[in-house]
């Protein structure tokens, strides 16, 4: 046996010859005559094989290989012959050492498709090999080395890699198609070659109200008219069997049970071999077109041909995207068009005069002023955002319509964004119609405003005529009785005239509150204290048949408001609540703190922030929505004639808004009503004393004080002058601001200026007073006014030493206020 092995090696070439030339000194195996039978067999197999093989033998794992393995070694041959295995491949020894150890432990190991770079035909190439490791045993049966057969799998690896790449590309195309299919407005579906439908898009389920379980297979029959089923089968059967495209108009049932006509079209999808693999179909709602056709036929029978032509044109769509009448396109992450429908191409040509093509960088097709806008919109979609915008695009020389454009990202199966989807709709006609509607609505609102003004003036004239009749009649009767010498009746008519005058003043006050022009005296107010202080008065007013409950929140915030006006508003609300409970009930007065965020503030029509609410709730009859919508209108009342002016709630509404707040009403028929007044929180403390001057008779002037009275109304001027003279003051009169300022800038003693707010002469009262204070810094000023001129009075922010008195006023109130202001001025100077 040793001789035969030696003879075999003697006739070998290549590595075998190299070993012999070196007298086997390069071989880790020793002399052939010393080899074991397994070793001789392995060496013979290796050196005689055309496949790359190598051996590693002995304690150092000396390396031995055949000629075929030389191409793997490359420049490492012949130096590798006889070297230790670890020194032949030092760069990969860490990776292959565990495999070698396992082989030396007696285990056969198979490693598939290992990458290996090797020199071939003068080039460095990436190759792949499969390595089969086996243990080699000595004469005693112990493992003394290892044997490895190498099989190159480069071609197979390349082929499989190409196939996997092709599958990924096809998968991306499928996902791109699915994203487009889910976003179009058509109903879309896919079927097996035999017509078995296995997929519907989201729009199908939304329209029909069905599920995949219901619609699978032949479930389409359930949503078609029963008398159409046989016709559909007959019309479609032949083309379906032949694999030809077909289309037709059939009625589909919606989720609500309504049947609408749809243009149904199916396209065969074939593989590269031309085999039919599936069907793709779309259903386009053409009910609007059918309605148009019926209208056109009714108007003119000669237009039927045009209607058919238009309908046929709509039926030319080749697939789901082409069947959409709105422009649709998809683009990749480089903004290049990867798909678009015919409508997109046509619309782009209409507005820019050119056609788009696949691969075009879409923003670059737009004019310089529009390209950045389009690129920005596409960039948002490529970040993953789905949104809709309205923009104007086009060449002004051709067309520049307004577009409503929707974007949504396209993703691969790993969720990575590979592009985006663009769906546009020309909304120019709709915007023009909306603009025309807005003009019409504005005209209607103006007409309603004029109607409201007419209602207001009519109600005002009615009430004031009644009051004036009482005043003028009482005065005439007083004159008549005085001429007759019958003085005992004068006091009765005087009382009647004064009562009518006070009611007229109250009516004016309500009107000013409604119009937010009343004179307010806002002060920090504790509303809990105010409501508790009024509870007894309210209880007496509403009567014993109605329970009054006051629920004050703990820690309620103060508010800056006119306390007397808030009391008046609260009393009005309680009286309204009483009238809504003819059979008795409960009135609940409640305070609470409200923190309104942006959304809640928008609902309440107030700025965002902190508010105090004062609510009055009754258990009465409630009111229907149509009444609740009008309760704040002036002179609107549901009470019988003569029992209500219709100004109570409108006055409260105006007072709340003038105070920076709002009024909200909640009511339900048979369940009662709640009216809530929202007032802004005041960041400050509430004084516990009262700074209001009581209207009492004060001592007369005994020190020769002088008061300047400026008013352009002679009657008012005369009244104020008489009051002053009766109290012992010296009164000086002026009819306009110019005359008043001349007196104020003179050396005449002036202890107090009493002036109407609105004056002729080039200045209002505030401007006149401010000019006079340049030379008279301590001048005390009392403004008298019929309504709140906030711009004149500094929006209720009067300077120190200034006060306001509202017309009409009682004589004792006027006298008390004058005396108090003069005394306060004297104390301030001290």
mmCIF file of N, CA, C and O in Angstrom, residues 415-473:
data_model
loop_
_atom_site.group_PDB
_atom_site.id
_atom_site.type_symbol
_atom_site.label_atom_id
_atom_site.label_comp_id
_atom_site.label_asym_id
_atom_site.label_seq_id
_atom_site.Cartn_x
_atom_site.Cartn_y
_atom_site.Cartn_z
ATOM 1 N N UNK A 415 -42.094 50.233 6.756
ATOM 2 C CA UNK A 415 -42.600 51.509 7.231
ATOM 3 C C UNK A 415 -41.777 52.700 6.796
ATOM 4 O O UNK A 415 -42.064 53.830 7.192
ATOM 5 N N UNK A 416 -40.760 52.481 5.992
ATOM 6 C CA UNK A 416 -39.929 53.586 5.517
ATOM 7 C C UNK A 416 -40.644 54.343 4.415
ATOM 8 O O UNK A 416 -41.308 53.735 3.571
ATOM 9 N N UNK A 417 -40.470 55.645 4.411
ATOM 10 C CA UNK A 417 -41.121 56.482 3.401
ATOM 11 C C UNK A 417 -40.348 56.359 2.091
ATOM 12 O O UNK A 417 -39.131 56.612 2.042
ATOM 13 N N UNK A 418 -41.047 55.963 1.045
ATOM 14 C CA UNK A 418 -40.417 55.820 -0.267
ATOM 15 C C UNK A 418 -40.949 56.849 -1.253
ATOM 16 O O UNK A 418 -40.538 56.877 -2.409
ATOM 17 N N UNK A 419 -41.850 57.674 -0.819
ATOM 18 C CA UNK A 419 -42.428 58.692 -1.687
ATOM 19 C C UNK A 419 -43.677 59.260 -1.049
ATOM 20 O O UNK A 419 -43.886 59.141 0.159
ATOM 21 N N UNK A 420 -44.529 59.869 -1.854
ATOM 22 C CA UNK A 420 -45.777 60.431 -1.346
ATOM 23 C C UNK A 420 -46.806 60.462 -2.459
ATOM 24 O O UNK A 420 -46.492 60.332 -3.647
ATOM 25 N N UNK A 421 -48.032 60.652 -2.046
ATOM 26 C CA UNK A 421 -49.185 60.625 -2.930
ATOM 27 C C UNK A 421 -49.829 62.013 -2.963
ATOM 28 O O UNK A 421 -49.953 62.659 -1.923
ATOM 29 N N UNK A 422 -50.193 62.471 -4.134
ATOM 30 C CA UNK A 422 -50.699 63.832 -4.355
ATOM 31 C C UNK A 422 -52.053 63.721 -5.049
ATOM 32 O O UNK A 422 -52.146 63.150 -6.135
ATOM 33 N N UNK A 423 -53.097 64.245 -4.387
ATOM 34 C CA UNK A 423 -54.457 64.202 -4.940
ATOM 35 C C UNK A 423 -54.996 65.625 -4.960
ATOM 36 O O UNK A 423 -55.069 66.277 -3.921
ATOM 37 N N UNK A 424 -55.333 66.133 -6.136
ATOM 38 C CA UNK A 424 -55.727 67.543 -6.278
ATOM 39 C C UNK A 424 -57.166 67.651 -6.781
ATOM 40 O O UNK A 424 -57.662 66.768 -7.486
ATOM 41 N N UNK A 425 -57.782 68.769 -6.409
ATOM 42 C CA UNK A 425 -59.147 69.044 -6.877
ATOM 43 C C UNK A 425 -59.274 70.539 -7.138
ATOM 44 O O UNK A 425 -58.944 71.358 -6.288
ATOM 45 N N UNK A 426 -59.749 70.889 -8.332
ATOM 46 C CA UNK A 426 -59.957 72.290 -8.701
ATOM 47 C C UNK A 426 -61.211 72.794 -7.982
ATOM 48 O O UNK A 426 -62.320 72.319 -8.234
ATOM 49 N N UNK A 427 -61.013 73.750 -7.065
ATOM 50 C CA UNK A 427 -62.141 74.252 -6.262
ATOM 51 C C UNK A 427 -62.461 75.702 -6.615
ATOM 52 O O UNK A 427 -63.107 76.396 -5.841
ATOM 53 N N UNK A 428 -62.001 76.160 -7.783
ATOM 54 C CA UNK A 428 -62.231 77.555 -8.154
ATOM 55 C C UNK A 428 -63.714 77.875 -8.214
ATOM 56 O O UNK A 428 -64.169 78.900 -7.688
ATOM 57 N N UNK A 429 -64.489 77.003 -8.862
ATOM 58 C CA UNK A 429 -65.926 77.260 -8.990
ATOM 59 C C UNK A 429 -66.596 77.270 -7.620
ATOM 60 O O UNK A 429 -67.463 78.099 -7.337
ATOM 61 N N UNK A 430 -66.169 76.343 -6.753
ATOM 62 C CA UNK A 430 -66.769 76.291 -5.417
ATOM 63 C C UNK A 430 -66.457 77.546 -4.621
ATOM 64 O O UNK A 430 -67.325 78.093 -3.934
ATOM 65 N N UNK A 431 -65.230 78.047 -4.728
ATOM 66 C CA UNK A 431 -64.864 79.261 -4.009
ATOM 67 C C UNK A 431 -65.640 80.465 -4.522
ATOM 68 O O UNK A 431 -66.044 81.333 -3.751
ATOM 69 N N UNK A 432 -65.831 80.507 -5.868
ATOM 70 C CA UNK A 432 -66.641 81.615 -6.406
ATOM 71 C C UNK A 432 -68.069 81.550 -5.877
ATOM 72 O O UNK A 432 -68.654 82.577 -5.515
ATOM 73 N N UNK A 433 -68.609 80.332 -5.816
ATOM 74 C CA UNK A 433 -69.971 80.187 -5.291
ATOM 75 C C UNK A 433 -70.032 80.585 -3.816
ATOM 76 O O UNK A 433 -70.986 81.224 -3.370
ATOM 77 N N UNK A 434 -68.995 80.196 -3.033
ATOM 78 C CA UNK A 434 -68.969 80.568 -1.619
ATOM 79 C C UNK A 434 -68.867 82.074 -1.443
ATOM 80 O O UNK A 434 -69.487 82.644 -0.541
ATOM 81 N N UNK A 435 -68.077 82.713 -2.321
ATOM 82 C CA UNK A 435 -67.957 84.175 -2.230
ATOM 83 C C UNK A 435 -69.299 84.842 -2.523
ATOM 84 O O UNK A 435 -69.706 85.798 -1.853
ATOM 85 N N UNK A 436 -69.975 84.322 -3.559
ATOM 86 C CA UNK A 436 -71.285 84.881 -3.884
ATOM 87 C C UNK A 436 -72.264 84.653 -2.738
ATOM 88 O O UNK A 436 -73.072 85.527 -2.409
ATOM 89 N N UNK A 437 -72.174 83.463 -2.106
ATOM 90 C CA UNK A 437 -73.058 83.175 -0.969
ATOM 91 C C UNK A 437 -72.760 84.110 0.199
ATOM 92 O O UNK A 437 -73.671 84.578 0.877
ATOM 93 N N UNK A 438 -71.451 84.391 0.434
ATOM 94 C CA UNK A 438 -71.086 85.290 1.530
ATOM 95 C C UNK A 438 -71.658 86.684 1.314
ATOM 96 O O UNK A 438 -72.131 87.330 2.252
ATOM 97 N N UNK A 439 -71.616 87.147 0.048
ATOM 98 C CA UNK A 439 -72.187 88.460 -0.260
ATOM 99 C C UNK A 439 -73.685 88.459 0.034
ATOM 100 O O UNK A 439 -74.245 89.396 0.621
ATOM 101 N N UNK A 440 -74.345 87.369 -0.382
ATOM 102 C CA UNK A 440 -75.789 87.260 -0.149
ATOM 103 C C UNK A 440 -76.099 87.222 1.346
ATOM 104 O O UNK A 440 -77.027 87.886 1.823
ATOM 105 N N UNK A 441 -75.305 86.448 2.088
ATOM 106 C CA UNK A 441 -75.530 86.356 3.530
ATOM 107 C C UNK A 441 -75.286 87.692 4.223
ATOM 108 O O UNK A 441 -75.992 88.048 5.166
ATOM 109 N N UNK A 442 -74.269 88.429 3.768
ATOM 110 C CA UNK A 442 -74.000 89.731 4.362
ATOM 111 C C UNK A 442 -75.166 90.681 4.129
ATOM 112 O O UNK A 442 -75.553 91.451 5.006
ATOM 113 N N UNK A 443 -75.730 90.601 2.901
ATOM 114 C CA UNK A 443 -76.889 91.434 2.617
ATOM 115 C C UNK A 443 -78.065 91.054 3.517
ATOM 116 O O UNK A 443 -78.800 91.914 4.013
ATOM 117 N N UNK A 444 -78.229 89.732 3.752
ATOM 118 C CA UNK A 444 -79.304 89.274 4.625
ATOM 119 C C UNK A 444 -79.075 89.754 6.060
ATOM 120 O O UNK A 444 -80.008 90.208 6.728
ATOM 121 N N UNK A 445 -77.803 89.649 6.549
ATOM 122 C CA UNK A 445 -77.511 90.127 7.896
ATOM 123 C C UNK A 445 -77.783 91.623 8.035
ATOM 124 O O UNK A 445 -78.283 92.086 9.061
ATOM 125 N N UNK A 446 -77.444 92.391 6.987
ATOM 126 C CA UNK A 446 -77.704 93.824 7.033
ATOM 127 C C UNK A 446 -79.199 94.093 7.124
ATOM 128 O O UNK A 446 -79.644 94.975 7.870
ATOM 129 N N UNK A 447 -79.973 93.304 6.353
ATOM 130 C CA UNK A 447 -81.425 93.470 6.411
ATOM 131 C C UNK A 447 -81.953 93.120 7.800
ATOM 132 O O UNK A 447 -82.840 93.792 8.333
ATOM 133 N N UNK A 448 -81.368 92.064 8.403
ATOM 134 C CA UNK A 448 -81.797 91.681 9.749
ATOM 135 C C UNK A 448 -81.429 92.758 10.770
ATOM 136 O O UNK A 448 -82.177 93.020 11.709
ATOM 137 N N UNK A 449 -80.227 93.366 10.583
ATOM 138 C CA UNK A 449 -79.841 94.455 11.478
ATOM 139 C C UNK A 449 -80.830 95.612 11.385
ATOM 140 O O UNK A 449 -81.240 96.197 12.395
ATOM 141 N N UNK A 450 -81.213 95.965 10.161
ATOM 142 C CA UNK A 450 -82.159 97.063 9.981
ATOM 143 C C UNK A 450 -83.509 96.714 10.600
ATOM 144 O O UNK A 450 -84.173 97.576 11.184
ATOM 145 N N UNK A 451 -83.892 95.434 10.488
ATOM 146 C CA UNK A 451 -85.151 95.019 11.108
ATOM 147 C C UNK A 451 -85.064 95.147 12.630
ATOM 148 O O UNK A 451 -86.009 95.586 13.286
ATOM 149 N N UNK A 452 -83.866 94.748 13.197
ATOM 150 C CA UNK A 452 -83.693 94.861 14.641
ATOM 151 C C UNK A 452 -83.720 96.315 15.090
ATOM 152 O O UNK A 452 -84.291 96.655 16.136
ATOM 153 N N UNK A 453 -83.079 97.204 14.295
ATOM 154 C CA UNK A 453 -83.107 98.630 14.627
ATOM 155 C C UNK A 453 -84.552 99.144 14.601
ATOM 156 O O UNK A 453 -84.980 99.922 15.462
ATOM 157 N N UNK A 454 -85.300 98.698 13.599
ATOM 158 C CA UNK A 454 -86.696 99.117 13.525
ATOM 159 C C UNK A 454 -87.488 98.629 14.721
ATOM 160 O O UNK A 454 -88.311 99.362 15.275
ATOM 161 N N UNK A 455 -87.203 97.369 15.126
ATOM 162 C CA UNK A 455 -87.897 96.847 16.299
ATOM 163 C C UNK A 455 -87.524 97.628 17.550
ATOM 164 O O UNK A 455 -88.372 97.941 18.386
ATOM 165 N N UNK A 456 -86.213 97.944 17.685
ATOM 166 C CA UNK A 456 -85.742 98.689 18.847
ATOM 167 C C UNK A 456 -86.381 100.066 18.918
ATOM 168 O O UNK A 456 -86.917 100.479 19.948
ATOM 169 N N UNK A 457 -86.329 100.810 17.806
ATOM 170 C CA UNK A 457 -86.878 102.169 17.819
ATOM 171 C C UNK A 457 -88.388 102.149 18.006
ATOM 172 O O UNK A 457 -88.947 103.024 18.674
ATOM 173 N N UNK A 458 -89.054 101.130 17.426
ATOM 174 C CA UNK A 458 -90.503 101.045 17.607
ATOM 175 C C UNK A 458 -90.871 100.799 19.056
ATOM 176 O O UNK A 458 -91.761 101.453 19.602
ATOM 177 N N UNK A 459 -90.163 99.843 19.692
ATOM 178 C CA UNK A 459 -90.445 99.585 21.104
ATOM 179 C C UNK A 459 -90.104 100.766 21.980
ATOM 180 O O UNK A 459 -90.829 101.096 22.924
ATOM 181 N N UNK A 460 -88.975 101.432 21.664
ATOM 182 C CA UNK A 460 -88.567 102.598 22.438
ATOM 183 C C UNK A 460 -89.598 103.721 22.314
ATOM 184 O O UNK A 460 -89.975 104.359 23.302
ATOM 185 N N UNK A 461 -90.054 103.975 21.089
ATOM 186 C CA UNK A 461 -91.058 105.028 20.884
ATOM 187 C C UNK A 461 -92.344 104.708 21.636
ATOM 188 O O UNK A 461 -92.968 105.590 22.238
ATOM 189 N N UNK A 462 -92.752 103.435 21.625
ATOM 190 C CA UNK A 462 -93.985 103.047 22.314
ATOM 191 C C UNK A 462 -93.888 103.338 23.809
ATOM 192 O O UNK A 462 -94.771 103.978 24.400
ATOM 193 N N UNK A 463 -92.754 102.860 24.444
ATOM 194 C CA UNK A 463 -92.619 103.045 25.890
ATOM 195 C C UNK A 463 -92.457 104.513 26.261
ATOM 196 O O UNK A 463 -93.048 105.002 27.234
ATOM 197 N N UNK A 464 -91.633 105.262 25.482
ATOM 198 C CA UNK A 464 -91.406 106.658 25.829
ATOM 199 C C UNK A 464 -92.650 107.504 25.576
ATOM 200 O O UNK A 464 -92.902 108.470 26.307
ATOM 201 N N UNK A 465 -93.419 107.185 24.551
ATOM 202 C CA UNK A 465 -94.667 107.924 24.331
ATOM 203 C C UNK A 465 -95.611 107.742 25.519
ATOM 204 O O UNK A 465 -96.297 108.686 25.935
ATOM 205 N N UNK A 466 -95.667 106.524 26.060
ATOM 206 C CA UNK A 466 -96.499 106.304 27.243
ATOM 207 C C UNK A 466 -96.020 107.147 28.418
ATOM 208 O O UNK A 466 -96.810 107.774 29.138
ATOM 209 N N UNK A 467 -94.687 107.167 28.627
ATOM 210 C CA UNK A 467 -94.134 107.929 29.745
ATOM 211 C C UNK A 467 -94.307 109.430 29.542
ATOM 212 O O UNK A 467 -94.652 110.173 30.472
ATOM 213 N N UNK A 468 -94.047 109.889 28.299
ATOM 214 C CA UNK A 468 -94.216 111.314 28.015
ATOM 215 C C UNK A 468 -95.674 111.736 28.166
ATOM 216 O O UNK A 468 -95.971 112.874 28.578
ATOM 217 N N UNK A 469 -96.588 110.833 27.800
ATOM 218 C CA UNK A 469 -98.006 111.154 27.970
ATOM 219 C C UNK A 469 -98.323 111.386 29.445
ATOM 220 O O UNK A 469 -99.053 112.314 29.812
ATOM 221 N N UNK A 470 -97.729 110.525 30.322
ATOM 222 C CA UNK A 470 -97.969 110.711 31.745
ATOM 223 C C UNK A 470 -97.353 111.998 32.262
ATOM 224 O O UNK A 470 -97.946 112.718 33.085
ATOM 225 N N UNK A 471 -96.116 112.338 31.771
ATOM 226 C CA UNK A 471 -95.446 113.556 32.244
ATOM 227 C C UNK A 471 -96.167 114.800 31.750
ATOM 228 O O UNK A 471 -96.502 115.720 32.519
ATOM 229 N N UNK A 472 -96.391 114.843 30.413
ATOM 230 C CA UNK A 472 -97.030 116.051 29.855
ATOM 231 C C UNK A 472 -98.454 116.208 30.379
ATOM 232 O O UNK A 472 -98.911 117.328 30.666
ATOM 233 N N UNK A 473 -99.177 115.088 30.516
ATOM 234 C CA UNK A 473 -100.548 115.179 31.045
ATOM 235 C C UNK A 473 -100.554 115.687 32.468
ATOM 236 O O UNK A 473 -101.397 116.516 32.843
#
